[in-house]
Coordinates of C-alpha atoms in Angstrom, one line a residue:
M1 CA 22.2 -19.0 8.7
S2 CA 23.3 -16.6 11.5
E3 CA 25.6 -19.0 13.7
P4 CA 24.9 -18.4 17.0
S5 CA 26.8 -16.4 19.7
I6 CA 27.2 -16.4 23.7
I7 CA 27.0 -13.2 25.6
T8 CA 27.6 -12.9 29.0
D9 CA 28.5 -9.3 29.4
P10 CA 24.5 -7.6 30.3
A11 CA 26.3 -4.6 28.8
D12 CA 27.8 -6.2 26.3
P13 CA 26.1 -3.5 23.0
R14 CA 24.4 -6.6 21.4
L15 CA 22.0 -6.8 23.4
A16 CA 20.7 -3.1 23.4
D17 CA 17.4 -3.5 21.3
Y18 CA 16.6 -5.7 24.6
T19 CA 17.9 -3.5 27.2
G20 CA 14.5 -2.3 30.0
L21 CA 11.6 -3.9 28.4
T22 CA 9.5 -2.5 31.2
D23 CA 10.0 0.5 31.2
V24 CA 7.7 1.3 29.1
E25 CA 7.1 4.8 28.6
L26 CA 11.1 4.2 27.8
R27 CA 9.6 1.6 25.1
R28 CA 6.9 2.9 23.2
R29 CA 9.7 6.3 23.2
R30 CA 12.0 3.5 22.3
E31 CA 10.9 1.4 20.0
P32 CA 9.0 3.7 17.1
A33 CA 11.5 5.9 16.8
E34 CA 14.4 3.1 16.0
G35 CA 11.7 1.7 14.3
L36 CA 11.9 -2.0 15.9
F37 CA 9.5 -3.9 18.3
I38 CA 9.8 -6.4 20.5
A39 CA 8.5 -10.2 19.6
E40 CA 9.0 -12.0 23.1
G41 CA 7.6 -16.2 22.9
E42 CA 8.6 -18.9 19.5
K43 CA 4.8 -18.2 18.2
V44 CA 4.7 -14.7 18.1
I45 CA 8.5 -14.8 16.6
R46 CA 7.6 -17.3 13.3
R47 CA 4.4 -15.2 13.0
A48 CA 6.1 -12.0 12.5
L49 CA 8.4 -14.2 10.3
A50 CA 4.9 -15.8 8.3
A51 CA 3.9 -11.8 7.9
G52 CA 6.9 -10.9 6.1
Y53 CA 9.0 -8.8 8.8
R54 CA 13.1 -8.3 8.5
M55 CA 14.0 -10.1 12.4
R56 CA 17.0 -7.8 13.8
S57 CA 18.0 -9.9 16.3
M58 CA 17.2 -13.4 18.8
L59 CA 17.7 -13.5 22.1
L60 CA 17.5 -17.1 23.4
T61 CA 18.2 -18.7 26.3
A62 CA 20.5 -22.3 25.5
K63 CA 16.9 -24.7 25.6
W64 CA 15.3 -23.2 23.3
L65 CA 18.2 -23.6 20.7
D66 CA 16.7 -26.9 19.3
V67 CA 13.1 -25.6 19.3
M68 CA 13.9 -23.0 16.9
A69 CA 16.2 -25.0 14.6
D70 CA 14.9 -24.2 11.6
V71 CA 14.1 -20.0 12.0
I72 CA 18.3 -19.7 13.2
A73 CA 18.9 -22.1 9.7
E74 CA 17.2 -19.4 8.1
A75 CA 17.8 -16.1 10.2
E76 CA 20.1 -13.9 8.1
A77 CA 20.4 -11.6 12.2
P78 CA 22.5 -11.9 14.6
V79 CA 21.2 -15.3 17.2
H80 CA 22.4 -14.3 21.0
V81 CA 22.1 -17.4 23.2
V82 CA 22.3 -15.5 27.0
E83 CA 22.0 -17.6 30.1
P84 CA 18.1 -17.1 32.1
A85 CA 20.1 -14.4 35.4
L86 CA 21.8 -12.5 32.4
A87 CA 18.5 -12.2 29.9
E88 CA 16.5 -11.4 33.2
A89 CA 19.3 -8.4 33.8
V90 CA 19.2 -6.9 30.3
T91 CA 14.7 -7.1 29.7
G92 CA 14.1 -6.3 33.3
Y93 CA 11.6 -9.3 34.3
H94 CA 12.2 -13.0 33.8
V95 CA 11.9 -14.2 30.6
H96 CA 10.2 -17.2 30.8
R97 CA 9.2 -18.1 26.9
G98 CA 12.5 -18.1 26.9
A99 CA 13.0 -16.3 23.6
L100 CA 13.0 -13.3 22.0
A101 CA 13.3 -11.1 18.6
S102 CA 13.7 -7.5 18.1
M103 CA 11.8 -6.6 14.8
E104 CA 11.9 -4.0 11.9
R105 CA 9.0 -2.3 11.7
K106 CA 6.6 -1.8 8.1
P107 CA 6.0 1.4 7.8
L108 CA 2.2 2.0 8.7
P109 CA -0.3 2.3 5.7
D110 CA -2.9 5.2 5.8
A111 CA -5.9 5.2 6.7
A112 CA -7.9 4.8 2.7
E113 CA -5.3 1.8 2.0
V114 CA -6.9 -0.2 4.5
L115 CA -9.9 0.7 4.6
A116 CA -9.4 -0.4 0.8
G117 CA -11.9 -3.6 0.2
A118 CA -12.7 -4.0 3.8
R119 CA -16.3 -4.5 5.3
R120 CA -16.0 -5.4 8.4
V121 CA -13.7 -1.9 10.5
A122 CA -12.9 -1.7 14.0
V123 CA -12.7 2.5 15.1
L124 CA -10.4 2.4 18.8
E125 CA -10.3 6.1 21.0
G126 CA -7.6 6.3 23.0
L127 CA -7.4 2.9 24.1
V128 CA -3.6 3.2 26.4
D129 CA -3.7 -0.4 28.0
H130 CA -1.9 -2.8 25.7
T131 CA -3.7 -5.5 27.7
N132 CA -7.0 -4.5 26.2
L133 CA -5.3 -3.3 22.6
G134 CA -4.0 -7.2 22.5
A135 CA -7.1 -8.5 23.5
I136 CA -8.7 -6.7 20.7
F137 CA -6.7 -7.6 17.7
R138 CA -6.6 -10.9 18.2
S139 CA -11.0 -10.7 18.5
A140 CA -10.7 -9.0 15.4
A141 CA -8.8 -11.5 13.6
A142 CA -10.3 -14.6 15.0
L143 CA -14.0 -12.8 14.6
G144 CA -12.8 -12.0 10.7
M145 CA -12.9 -8.0 11.2
D146 CA -11.4 -7.1 8.7
A147 CA -8.9 -4.2 10.1
V148 CA -8.6 -2.2 13.2
L149 CA -8.2 2.3 12.8
L150 CA -6.7 3.6 16.1
S151 CA -7.4 7.7 17.1
P152 CA -3.7 9.1 17.2
D153 CA -3.3 8.6 21.5
C154 CA -4.1 4.9 21.3
A155 CA -1.3 2.1 22.3
D156 CA 1.2 1.0 19.9
P157 CA 0.2 -2.5 18.5
L158 CA 3.6 -3.3 18.0
Y159 CA 4.7 -2.7 22.1
R160 CA 5.7 -6.2 23.4
R161 CA 2.5 -7.0 25.6
A162 CA -0.4 -6.4 22.7
V163 CA 2.0 -8.6 20.8
K164 CA 1.8 -11.3 23.1
V165 CA -1.6 -10.9 24.1
S166 CA -3.1 -10.9 20.4
M167 CA -1.5 -14.2 20.0
G168 CA 0.3 -12.7 17.3
A169 CA -2.2 -11.8 15.6
V170 CA -0.8 -8.2 15.7
F171 CA 0.4 -8.9 12.1
A172 CA -3.2 -10.7 11.0
V173 CA -5.2 -7.6 10.7
P174 CA -4.0 -4.7 8.7
Y175 CA -4.0 -1.9 11.3
A176 CA -3.9 2.9 10.3
R177 CA -3.8 5.8 12.6
L178 CA -6.4 8.4 12.2
D179 CA -5.5 11.8 12.3
P180 CA -6.6 14.8 12.6
W181 CA -9.5 12.8 15.2
P182 CA -12.4 12.8 15.0
A183 CA -12.5 14.4 11.6
A184 CA -10.7 11.8 9.9
L185 CA -13.4 9.8 10.8
D186 CA -15.0 11.2 7.8
T187 CA -12.6 9.1 5.8
V188 CA -14.6 5.8 6.6
R189 CA -18.2 7.4 6.4
E190 CA -16.5 8.4 3.4
A191 CA -15.9 5.0 2.4
G192 CA -19.5 3.8 2.7
F193 CA -19.2 2.4 6.5
S194 CA -21.8 3.2 8.6
L195 CA -20.2 4.0 11.9
L196 CA -21.5 2.6 15.2
A197 CA -20.3 3.8 18.5
L198 CA -20.6 0.5 21.4
T199 CA -21.9 2.6 24.4
P200 CA -23.8 2.2 26.8
A201 CA -26.2 4.8 27.4
E202 CA -30.0 3.6 28.2
D203 CA -31.0 5.3 24.6
A204 CA -28.3 3.3 22.1
V205 CA -30.3 1.7 19.8
D206 CA -30.2 -2.8 20.6
L207 CA -26.5 -3.6 18.2
A208 CA -28.8 -6.6 17.4
A209 CA -31.6 -4.7 15.9
L210 CA -29.8 -2.3 14.3
A211 CA -28.8 -5.5 11.8
P212 CA -25.3 -4.8 12.4
H213 CA -24.7 -8.3 10.1
R214 CA -26.9 -6.2 7.0
L215 CA -25.3 -3.9 6.7
P216 CA -23.1 -3.3 3.4
K217 CA -20.4 -2.0 5.7
A218 CA -19.8 -1.5 9.5
A219 CA -17.4 0.2 11.6
L220 CA -17.7 -0.2 14.8
M221 CA -15.9 2.4 17.6
L222 CA -15.3 1.2 21.1
G223 CA -13.8 3.7 23.5
A224 CA -11.3 3.0 26.7
E225 CA -11.8 1.3 29.8
G226 CA -13.9 2.7 32.2
D227 CA -14.7 6.5 30.2
G228 CA -15.6 4.6 26.7
L229 CA -15.8 6.8 23.3
T230 CA -15.6 10.4 23.9
R231 CA -19.3 12.4 23.0
R232 CA -17.5 14.2 20.3
A233 CA -16.5 10.6 19.1
I234 CA -20.4 9.4 19.6
D235 CA -21.6 12.5 17.8
A236 CA -19.6 12.4 15.2
A237 CA -21.3 8.5 14.7
D238 CA -24.2 7.4 12.7
H239 CA -26.0 5.3 15.4
P240 CA -25.2 4.4 19.6
V241 CA -25.7 1.1 19.3
R242 CA -25.8 -1.3 22.6
I243 CA -25.2 -4.5 24.4
P244 CA -27.9 -5.3 26.0
M245 CA -26.9 -6.2 30.0
A246 CA -28.4 -8.8 32.5
H247 CA -28.1 -9.2 36.5
G248 CA -28.1 -5.3 36.8
I249 CA -24.7 -5.1 34.6
D250 CA -24.0 -2.2 33.3
S251 CA -21.2 -2.5 30.8
L252 CA -18.6 -5.5 29.7
N253 CA -14.7 -4.8 29.7
V254 CA -13.6 -3.2 26.4
G255 CA -12.4 -6.6 25.1
A256 CA -15.6 -8.5 25.7
A257 CA -18.0 -6.1 24.0
A258 CA -15.2 -5.9 21.5
A259 CA -15.5 -9.8 21.2
V260 CA -19.4 -9.5 21.0
A261 CA -19.7 -6.6 18.6
F262 CA -17.7 -8.4 15.8
Y263 CA -19.7 -11.6 15.9
A264 CA -22.0 -9.6 15.9
V265 CA -21.2 -7.7 12.8
T266 CA -20.2 -10.6 10.9
A267 CA -22.4 -13.5 11.5
A268 CA -23.8 -15.0 8.5
T269 CA -22.6 -11.8 5.8

């Protein structure tokens, strides 16, 4: 058990992992380099621990001590207790969930390892929005996708915002980077997957008409909000597919499109 310690100085070096959490550029460089990520909120912290991530430290306001008592009792890492105003001064925002934990990252597996035994995977190109990325991971977990593969320029799934939006689903779905892009898509095809590129193009095949749930292995490719998949990614796919739209709507938010497509490839499999 780690005995909680009260900290009153925002410059205390024990709080270094939590400084400037709203500085996206700083955190996305710093966190992978230092092998850490931040879990926010009781449920996310518990899910990170359940997934086998090791805690470096925990930062709590006093009212969360009882809620997190069982976690504290088992923690080998230091537990820091601060006033809400100090937490805001350190992190840069109002920590309304009252609980943060700095966690150690695990080594990232390679694509072949993630694909082994998988039948339904998502392949993401250029997803830099952490909210969309987190939403896609949450849908992937909820709808039974086996893995997520990311192009080199995709955002970090373990960035605080992505973890929070996914409600910890980033811990439940294996993921890996595909590099070089798009040449590494050959790794997916060689593993027996049909590559389905999601696009609003009118000449694409209706996703339902393709009956993707009957494919032995399917990899759904999705691009960034607005731009969608690049031409070279679509050209590397086996089939361009689309979700039919009504009422003159030309496309869905990528998070919504992903959820629809994930259901289409996992239904009745």
